[in-house]
Amino acid sequence: MNSSASQLNTGSHDLPVTGELAAFMASGWAATPLPQDIRLPAADFTTARRARLSARFPGERLIVPAGELRVRSNDCDHRFRPHSAYAWLTGLTGEDQAGHVLVLEPDGPHHHQPVLYLRPRSPRRGEGFYRDRRYGEFWVGRRPDLAEAARMTGLSCVHLDGLDRLPPGRNAAGDTAEDAELRSVLSELRLVKDAWEVGQLQLAVDHTTAGFQDVVRALPQALAHPRGERWIEGVFGLRARAEGNGTGYETIAASGAHACVLHWIRNDGRLDPNQLLLLDAGVETDTLYTADITRTLPLSGRFSPVQRQVYELVLAAQEAGMAALKPGASFRDFHRAGMRVIAEGLTEWGVLQSPEGDLHRRYTLCSSGHMLGLDVHDCAQARADTYLDGVLEEGQVLTVEPGLYLQPDDRTLPAQLRGIGVRIEDDLVITADGARLLSGALPRTPDAIEEWMGELLAG
């Protein structure tokens, strides 16, 4: 790193460094190498992933950046998370990856040589390690040197400065049609998870299950707080940071009519024991795989008759959707199955005249699930014929999450239904003959939820 103070990320109030201080800071440091055995858990899988990408673009240079730091306010950056495609291809998931770039260099007509361009550990001979607030070791912690990074990843690692001399190629962060095609392929290659990825997703689900248990135990404190939704958010966030990298997305802690807002993340409401809490939350592992689970819970510990009525219809829709999951089925089949149940139920209630058509969408608003993995809405750049209009394959992981969102001001509804929002969301992996429920440790039926809540609150 350049030692010139004008090129360092120093603060506006930093004092100048005298020659005497610079010499003193450059001397007297002990060697602190990282352990020899520091290979990343994902490194055994990334070679095969890169080979699959290589086969799709023979003879072309492929550039996959980790992304850059972004300012939150003044001299404070947002917490950094590497781009999912970069993490998938390198196994590197840390906050120290900002600015790093993976390049697949053509090496013959059908092969690529991967090269990782990175910012190595700050040398002690310059000022960067103690003056650079963005990248200096004394400010943000230790980074591997080039040799250490190579041992971690199995990649050829070179200094980031070399990027300036790199010829152009397809860039996953670029804006050309060729760049967009690279992004699509990177998404499509991640549609089917390998065994290690499924294990990481199960770990994320297990931590999320613990977070939901924490929330139920904390309900008495949350109910007493003027912003109980924030209390819920904080309780779950503690589990997410303690067990993983954090939450995989902003937690939705929506009580009462807030549950009718699909992405309610203000979480500033008071909890009412006569209402429901819709909690949509997921822990992201240190390897960046996230769970995505929703439960709708009675804040009193017991569903009222009308709450149970709405909940049971959504549960029946989810059961129908899950039953439609199998290899070879259309991706959209599980949504259609669930929405048929919803439409028929709304018709039985007298809300709709007929289950035919799409008028039920006034009360459901969105699709009933999505792929899950490194992103909560995983593989979103995949082309429609491989994902939304494609068929399910063994090894894909997805959510099934039907919901009913009965707006508080909707005069097409009976008064007793208005302001109730229910979503039930679970994570599943497609198997050879159907689907396996990853999130089965959390109860789903009304009776099981009441019993589970009672046991946790009593304990």
Coordinates of C-alpha atoms in Angstrom, one line a residue:
M1 CA 0.0 0.0 0.0
N2 CA 1.3 3.5 -0.9
S3 CA 2.7 5.1 2.3
S4 CA 1.9 8.7 1.1
A5 CA -0.4 10.3 3.7
S6 CA -2.3 12.0 0.9
Q7 CA -3.3 8.6 -0.6
L8 CA -4.2 7.0 2.7
N9 CA -7.7 6.9 4.0
T10 CA -6.9 9.1 7.0
G11 CA -9.3 11.2 9.0
S12 CA -9.5 14.9 8.5
H13 CA -8.3 15.5 12.1
D14 CA -5.3 13.2 12.0
L15 CA -2.0 14.8 13.1
P16 CA 0.9 14.6 10.7
V17 CA 3.5 11.9 11.3
T18 CA 7.0 13.0 12.0
G19 CA 10.0 11.2 10.6
E20 CA 11.0 10.1 14.1
L21 CA 7.5 8.6 14.7
A22 CA 7.5 6.9 11.3
A23 CA 10.8 5.2 11.9
F24 CA 9.7 4.1 15.4
M25 CA 6.4 2.7 14.0
A26 CA 8.3 0.7 11.3
S27 CA 10.5 -1.1 13.8
G28 CA 10.3 -3.7 16.5
W29 CA 7.4 -5.9 15.2
A30 CA 7.4 -9.7 15.8
A31 CA 6.4 -12.0 13.0
T32 CA 2.8 -13.1 13.3
P33 CA 2.1 -15.6 10.5
L34 CA -1.3 -17.2 10.2
P35 CA -1.4 -21.0 10.9
Q36 CA -0.3 -23.2 8.0
D37 CA -3.5 -25.2 7.9
I38 CA -5.9 -22.4 7.0
R39 CA -7.6 -23.8 3.9
L40 CA -11.2 -22.6 3.6
P41 CA -14.0 -25.2 4.1
A42 CA -15.5 -24.4 0.6
A43 CA -12.1 -24.8 -1.2
D44 CA -12.8 -28.4 -1.9
F45 CA -15.8 -27.4 -4.0
T46 CA -14.7 -24.2 -5.7
T47 CA -12.5 -25.8 -8.2
A48 CA -15.4 -27.7 -9.7
R49 CA -17.6 -24.6 -9.7
R50 CA -15.0 -22.6 -11.6
A51 CA -14.6 -25.4 -14.1
R52 CA -18.3 -25.3 -14.8
L53 CA -18.1 -21.6 -15.4
S54 CA -15.0 -22.0 -17.6
A55 CA -16.8 -24.5 -19.8
R56 CA -19.5 -21.9 -20.6
F57 CA -17.1 -19.2 -21.8
P58 CA -14.2 -20.9 -23.6
G59 CA -11.3 -18.6 -24.5
E60 CA -12.8 -15.5 -22.8
R61 CA -11.4 -13.5 -19.8
L62 CA -14.0 -13.6 -17.0
I63 CA -13.9 -11.0 -14.2
V64 CA -15.9 -11.4 -11.0
P65 CA -15.4 -8.6 -8.4
A66 CA -16.1 -8.9 -4.7
G67 CA -17.5 -5.4 -4.7
E68 CA -16.5 -2.1 -3.1
L69 CA -17.1 -0.5 0.3
R70 CA -20.0 2.0 0.3
V71 CA -20.2 5.0 2.6
R72 CA -23.0 4.9 5.2
S73 CA -22.3 8.4 6.6
N74 CA -19.3 10.6 6.3
D75 CA -16.3 8.4 7.0
C76 CA -18.3 5.3 8.2
D77 CA -18.8 2.5 5.7
H78 CA -21.6 0.0 5.6
R79 CA -20.5 -3.4 6.8
F80 CA -19.1 -5.2 3.7
R81 CA -20.4 -8.5 2.3
P82 CA -18.8 -9.9 -0.8
H83 CA -20.9 -10.5 -3.9
S84 CA -22.4 -13.9 -3.8
A85 CA -20.9 -15.1 -7.1
Y86 CA -17.4 -14.1 -5.9
A87 CA -18.0 -16.0 -2.6
W88 CA -19.2 -19.0 -4.5
L89 CA -16.2 -19.2 -6.8
T90 CA -13.5 -18.4 -4.2
G91 CA -14.9 -19.5 -0.8
L92 CA -13.9 -16.1 0.6
T93 CA -16.7 -14.5 2.6
G94 CA -15.1 -12.0 5.0
E95 CA -15.4 -8.2 5.3
D96 CA -11.8 -7.9 4.3
Q97 CA -12.6 -8.9 0.7
A98 CA -13.7 -5.3 -0.4
G99 CA -12.1 -4.4 -3.7
H100 CA -10.8 -7.9 -4.5
V101 CA -11.4 -9.4 -7.9
L102 CA -11.3 -13.0 -9.2
V103 CA -10.2 -13.3 -12.8
L104 CA -10.4 -16.4 -14.9
E105 CA -7.7 -16.1 -17.5
P106 CA -8.0 -18.1 -20.7
D107 CA -5.5 -20.9 -20.7
G108 CA -6.1 -22.7 -24.0
P109 CA -9.4 -23.1 -25.8
H110 CA -11.2 -25.0 -23.1
H111 CA -9.6 -24.0 -19.8
H112 CA -9.0 -21.0 -17.5
Q113 CA -6.4 -20.2 -14.9
P114 CA -8.0 -18.5 -11.9
V115 CA -6.1 -15.5 -10.5
L116 CA -7.2 -13.7 -7.3
Y117 CA -6.3 -10.0 -7.2
L118 CA -6.3 -8.8 -3.6
R119 CA -5.0 -6.3 -1.1
P120 CA -2.5 -8.2 1.0
R121 CA -1.6 -7.5 4.6
S122 CA -0.2 -3.9 5.2
P123 CA 3.6 -4.0 5.3
R124 CA 5.2 -2.5 8.4
R125 CA 7.6 -0.4 6.4
G126 CA 4.9 2.1 5.5
E127 CA 2.2 4.1 7.3
G128 CA -0.8 2.3 5.9
F129 CA -1.0 -0.4 8.7
Y130 CA -1.6 2.2 11.4
R131 CA -2.9 5.3 9.5
D132 CA -5.3 3.9 6.8
R133 CA -8.7 3.9 8.5
R134 CA -10.4 1.9 5.7
Y135 CA -7.8 -0.9 5.1
G136 CA -5.0 -0.5 7.8
E137 CA -4.5 -3.5 10.1
F138 CA -4.7 -1.4 13.2
W139 CA -8.0 0.0 12.1
V140 CA -9.9 -3.0 10.6
G141 CA -7.8 -6.1 11.5
R142 CA -5.4 -8.5 10.0
R143 CA -5.6 -9.6 6.3
P144 CA -3.7 -12.5 4.8
D145 CA -0.5 -11.9 2.8
L146 CA -0.3 -13.3 -0.7
A147 CA 1.1 -16.7 0.3
E148 CA -1.5 -17.1 3.1
A149 CA -4.3 -16.3 0.8
A150 CA -3.1 -18.8 -1.7
R151 CA -3.0 -21.5 1.0
M152 CA -6.6 -20.6 2.1
T153 CA -8.1 -20.7 -1.4
G154 CA -5.8 -22.9 -3.6
L155 CA -5.7 -19.9 -6.0
S156 CA -2.9 -18.0 -7.6
C157 CA -2.9 -14.7 -5.6
V158 CA -1.4 -11.4 -6.8
H159 CA -1.5 -7.8 -5.6
L160 CA -4.5 -5.7 -6.5
D161 CA -2.3 -3.2 -8.2
G162 CA -2.0 -5.6 -11.1
L163 CA -5.6 -5.0 -12.1
D164 CA -4.7 -1.7 -13.7
R165 CA -2.8 -3.6 -16.4
L166 CA -5.5 -6.2 -17.0
P167 CA -7.1 -6.3 -20.5
P168 CA -10.9 -6.1 -20.6
G169 CA -13.2 -9.1 -20.5
R170 CA -16.6 -10.2 -19.4
N171 CA -17.2 -8.4 -16.1
A172 CA -19.9 -9.6 -13.7
A173 CA -20.2 -6.0 -12.5
G174 CA -20.3 -4.5 -16.0
D175 CA -23.2 -3.1 -18.0
T176 CA -22.8 -4.7 -21.5
A177 CA -25.0 -7.5 -22.9
E178 CA -22.0 -9.8 -22.5
D179 CA -21.6 -8.9 -18.9
A180 CA -25.3 -9.5 -18.3
E181 CA -25.0 -13.0 -19.8
L182 CA -22.1 -13.7 -17.4
R183 CA -24.3 -12.7 -14.5
S184 CA -27.1 -15.0 -15.8
V185 CA -24.8 -18.0 -16.1
L186 CA -23.4 -17.4 -12.6
S187 CA -26.9 -17.5 -11.2
E188 CA -27.9 -20.5 -13.2
L189 CA -24.9 -22.5 -12.2
R190 CA -25.9 -22.0 -8.5
L191 CA -29.5 -23.3 -9.0
V192 CA -28.5 -26.8 -7.9
K193 CA -26.6 -27.0 -4.6
D194 CA -23.8 -29.4 -3.8
A195 CA -23.9 -31.4 -0.6
W196 CA -21.7 -28.9 1.3
E197 CA -24.1 -26.1 0.4
V198 CA -27.1 -28.1 1.6
G199 CA -25.3 -28.7 4.8
Q200 CA -24.6 -24.9 5.2
L201 CA -28.3 -24.2 4.6
Q202 CA -29.3 -26.7 7.2
L203 CA -27.0 -25.0 9.6
A204 CA -28.5 -21.6 8.8
V205 CA -32.0 -23.1 9.4
D206 CA -30.9 -24.7 12.7
H207 CA -29.6 -21.3 14.0
T208 CA -32.8 -19.6 12.8
T209 CA -34.8 -22.1 14.7
A210 CA -32.9 -21.2 17.8
G211 CA -33.6 -17.5 17.1
F212 CA -37.3 -18.1 16.9
Q213 CA -37.2 -19.9 20.2
D214 CA -35.3 -16.9 21.7
V215 CA -38.1 -14.6 20.4
V216 CA -40.9 -16.6 22.0
R217 CA -39.0 -16.6 25.4
A218 CA -38.6 -12.8 25.1
L219 CA -42.3 -12.1 24.4
P220 CA -43.1 -10.8 27.9
Q221 CA -40.4 -8.1 27.7
A222 CA -41.3 -7.3 24.1
L223 CA -45.0 -6.9 25.0
A224 CA -44.1 -4.5 27.7
H225 CA -41.9 -2.3 25.5
P226 CA -43.4 0.6 23.5
R227 CA -41.6 -0.6 20.4
G228 CA -42.0 -4.3 20.9
E229 CA -41.3 -5.1 17.3
R230 CA -37.8 -3.7 17.7
W231 CA -37.3 -5.8 20.7
I232 CA -38.2 -8.9 18.7
E233 CA -35.8 -7.8 15.9
G234 CA -33.0 -7.2 18.4
V235 CA -33.5 -10.6 20.1
F236 CA -33.3 -12.4 16.8
G237 CA -30.4 -10.3 15.6
L238 CA -28.4 -11.3 18.7
R239 CA -28.7 -14.9 17.8
A240 CA -27.8 -14.2 14.2
R241 CA -24.6 -12.3 15.1
A242 CA -23.6 -14.8 17.8
E243 CA -24.0 -17.9 15.6
G244 CA -23.3 -16.6 12.1
N245 CA -22.5 -13.5 10.0
G246 CA -25.8 -11.8 10.9
T247 CA -29.2 -11.8 9.4
G248 CA -29.5 -12.9 5.8
Y249 CA -32.0 -10.0 5.2
E250 CA -33.7 -7.3 7.2
T251 CA -35.9 -9.0 9.8
I252 CA -39.6 -8.5 9.4
A253 CA -41.3 -8.3 12.9
A254 CA -44.8 -7.3 12.0
S255 CA -47.6 -7.2 14.5
G256 CA -51.3 -6.7 13.9
A257 CA -52.0 -4.9 10.6
H258 CA -48.3 -4.4 10.0
A259 CA -48.3 -8.1 8.9
C260 CA -50.2 -7.0 5.8
V261 CA -47.2 -5.0 4.6
L262 CA -45.1 -7.6 2.8
H263 CA -41.7 -6.1 3.7
W264 CA -42.4 -4.4 6.9
I265 CA -38.9 -3.6 8.3
R266 CA -39.6 -0.4 10.2
N267 CA -40.4 -2.7 13.2
D268 CA -41.4 0.3 15.3
G269 CA -44.8 -0.9 16.5
R270 CA -46.1 -1.8 19.9
L271 CA -47.3 -5.4 20.4
D272 CA -50.9 -6.2 21.3
P273 CA -51.5 -9.5 23.0
N274 CA -54.8 -9.8 21.1
Q275 CA -53.1 -9.7 17.8
L276 CA -50.7 -11.9 15.7
L277 CA -46.9 -11.5 15.2
L278 CA -45.6 -12.3 11.7
L279 CA -41.9 -13.0 12.1
D280 CA -39.9 -13.4 8.8
A281 CA -36.2 -13.9 9.7
G282 CA -33.1 -15.9 8.8
V283 CA -29.6 -16.4 10.1
E284 CA -26.8 -16.1 7.5
T285 CA -23.9 -18.4 8.3
D286 CA -20.3 -17.3 8.3
T287 CA -20.1 -18.9 4.8
L288 CA -23.0 -16.6 3.7
Y289 CA -25.8 -19.1 3.2
T290 CA -29.1 -17.9 4.7
A291 CA -32.2 -19.4 6.0
D292 CA -35.6 -17.8 5.3
I293 CA -38.4 -18.8 7.6
T294 CA -41.7 -17.2 8.6
R295 CA -44.0 -18.0 11.5
T296 CA -47.2 -16.2 12.4
L297 CA -47.6 -16.4 16.2
P298 CA -50.5 -15.5 18.5
L299 CA -49.0 -12.9 21.0
S300 CA -51.4 -14.2 23.7
G301 CA -50.1 -17.7 23.1
R302 CA -53.5 -18.8 21.8
F303 CA -55.2 -18.2 18.4
S304 CA -58.6 -16.6 18.5
P305 CA -61.2 -18.4 16.3
V306 CA -60.9 -16.0 13.4
Q307 CA -57.1 -16.0 13.6
R308 CA -57.1 -19.8 13.5
Q309 CA -59.5 -19.7 10.6
V310 CA -57.1 -17.6 8.5
Y311 CA -54.0 -19.5 9.7
E312 CA -55.5 -22.9 8.8
L313 CA -56.3 -21.8 5.2
V314 CA -52.7 -20.6 4.7
L315 CA -51.4 -23.8 6.2
A316 CA -53.6 -25.8 3.8
A317 CA -52.2 -23.8 0.9
Q318 CA -48.6 -24.5 2.1
E319 CA -49.3 -28.2 2.4
A320 CA -50.6 -28.3 -1.1
G321 CA -47.6 -26.4 -2.4
M322 CA -45.1 -28.7 -0.6
A323 CA -46.9 -31.7 -2.0
A324 CA -46.3 -30.4 -5.6
L325 CA -42.5 -30.4 -5.1
K326 CA -40.6 -33.0 -7.0
P327 CA -37.9 -33.3 -9.7
G328 CA -39.4 -32.5 -13.2
A329 CA -42.3 -30.5 -11.8
S330 CA -42.7 -27.0 -13.2
F331 CA -41.2 -24.4 -10.8
R332 CA -44.5 -22.6 -10.8
D333 CA -46.6 -25.7 -9.9
F334 CA -46.3 -25.3 -6.1
H335 CA -47.5 -21.8 -6.3
R336 CA -50.5 -22.7 -8.5
A337 CA -51.4 -25.6 -6.1
G338 CA -51.3 -23.3 -3.0
M339 CA -53.2 -20.5 -4.7
R340 CA -56.0 -22.9 -5.8
V341 CA -56.5 -23.7 -2.1
I342 CA -56.5 -20.0 -1.2
A343 CA -59.0 -19.1 -3.9
E344 CA -61.3 -22.0 -2.9
G345 CA -61.1 -20.9 0.7
L346 CA -61.9 -17.3 0.0
T347 CA -64.9 -18.4 -2.0
E348 CA -66.2 -20.6 0.8
W349 CA -65.9 -17.5 3.1
G350 CA -67.9 -15.5 0.7
V351 CA -65.1 -13.1 -0.1
L352 CA -64.9 -14.2 -3.7
Q353 CA -67.7 -15.2 -6.0
S354 CA -65.7 -18.0 -7.6
P355 CA -62.2 -19.5 -7.2
E356 CA -61.6 -19.1 -11.0
G357 CA -59.5 -16.3 -12.3
D358 CA -57.0 -14.3 -10.4
L359 CA -59.0 -12.0 -8.1
H360 CA -57.6 -13.9 -5.1
R361 CA -54.3 -12.0 -5.8
R362 CA -55.8 -8.9 -4.1
Y363 CA -55.3 -10.9 -0.8
T364 CA -52.1 -12.8 -1.6
L365 CA -50.1 -10.1 -3.5
C366 CA -47.0 -12.1 -4.4
S367 CA -45.6 -15.5 -5.4
S368 CA -45.4 -18.4 -2.9
G369 CA -41.7 -19.0 -2.9
H370 CA -38.2 -18.6 -4.4
M371 CA -34.8 -20.3 -4.6
L372 CA -32.6 -20.0 -1.5
G373 CA -28.9 -20.1 -1.0
L374 CA -26.1 -17.4 -0.8
D375 CA -28.9 -14.9 -1.5
V376 CA -32.2 -15.0 0.2
H377 CA -33.8 -14.6 -3.3
D378 CA -31.1 -16.8 -4.8
C379 CA -30.2 -17.0 -8.5
A380 CA -32.3 -14.0 -9.4
Q381 CA -30.3 -13.2 -12.5
A382 CA -31.1 -16.7 -14.0
R383 CA -33.0 -16.6 -17.3
A384 CA -36.7 -17.5 -17.1
D385 CA -36.4 -20.7 -19.0
T386 CA -33.9 -22.1 -16.4
Y387 CA -35.7 -20.8 -13.3
L388 CA -39.2 -19.3 -13.2
D389 CA -40.4 -21.2 -16.4
G390 CA -38.1 -24.1 -15.8
V391 CA -38.5 -27.4 -13.9
L392 CA -37.3 -28.4 -10.5
E393 CA -34.1 -30.5 -10.1
E394 CA -32.7 -32.6 -7.3
G395 CA -30.5 -30.5 -5.1
Q396 CA -32.3 -27.2 -5.5
V397 CA -33.3 -25.4 -2.3
L398 CA -36.4 -23.2 -2.2
T399 CA -39.0 -21.7 0.1
V400 CA -42.7 -22.4 0.1
E401 CA -44.4 -19.3 1.7
P402 CA -48.1 -18.7 0.9
G403 CA -49.7 -15.8 2.7
L404 CA -53.0 -14.0 3.2
Y405 CA -52.8 -10.2 3.7
L406 CA -56.2 -8.9 4.7
Q407 CA -55.7 -5.1 4.7
P408 CA -57.3 -3.2 7.5
D409 CA -59.1 -0.8 5.2
D410 CA -60.4 -3.4 2.7
R411 CA -64.2 -3.2 2.5
T412 CA -64.4 -6.3 0.4
L413 CA -63.7 -8.2 3.6
P414 CA -65.9 -8.9 6.6
A415 CA -64.9 -6.6 9.4
Q416 CA -63.6 -9.5 11.6
L417 CA -61.0 -10.4 8.9
R418 CA -59.6 -7.0 8.3
G419 CA -56.1 -6.3 9.6
I420 CA -55.0 -9.9 9.8
G421 CA -51.8 -11.0 8.0
V422 CA -50.6 -14.6 8.0
R423 CA -47.6 -16.1 6.2
I424 CA -46.1 -19.5 6.8
E425 CA -42.7 -20.1 5.2
D426 CA -40.4 -23.1 5.2
D427 CA -37.2 -24.1 3.5
L428 CA -37.0 -27.4 1.5
V429 CA -34.4 -29.2 -0.6
I430 CA -35.6 -31.2 -3.7
T431 CA -34.8 -34.9 -3.4
A432 CA -35.0 -37.8 -5.8
D433 CA -38.6 -38.5 -5.1
G434 CA -40.0 -35.2 -3.6
A435 CA -38.7 -32.7 -1.1
R436 CA -37.2 -32.7 2.4
L437 CA -38.2 -30.1 4.9
L438 CA -35.1 -28.4 6.3
S439 CA -37.1 -26.3 8.8
G440 CA -39.3 -29.1 10.3
A441 CA -38.0 -28.4 13.9
L442 CA -40.3 -25.4 14.0
P443 CA -44.0 -26.2 14.5
R444 CA -46.5 -25.3 11.8
T445 CA -49.9 -26.3 12.9
P446 CA -51.9 -24.1 15.3
D447 CA -52.1 -26.7 18.1
A448 CA -48.4 -27.4 17.8
I449 CA -47.5 -23.7 17.9
E450 CA -49.6 -23.1 21.0
E451 CA -48.0 -26.0 22.8
W452 CA -44.5 -24.9 21.7
M453 CA -45.1 -21.4 22.8
G454 CA -46.5 -22.5 26.1
E455 CA -43.5 -24.7 26.9
L456 CA -41.0 -22.0 26.0
L457 CA -42.8 -19.3 28.0
A458 CA -43.2 -21.6 31.0
G459 CA -39.5 -22.5 30.9

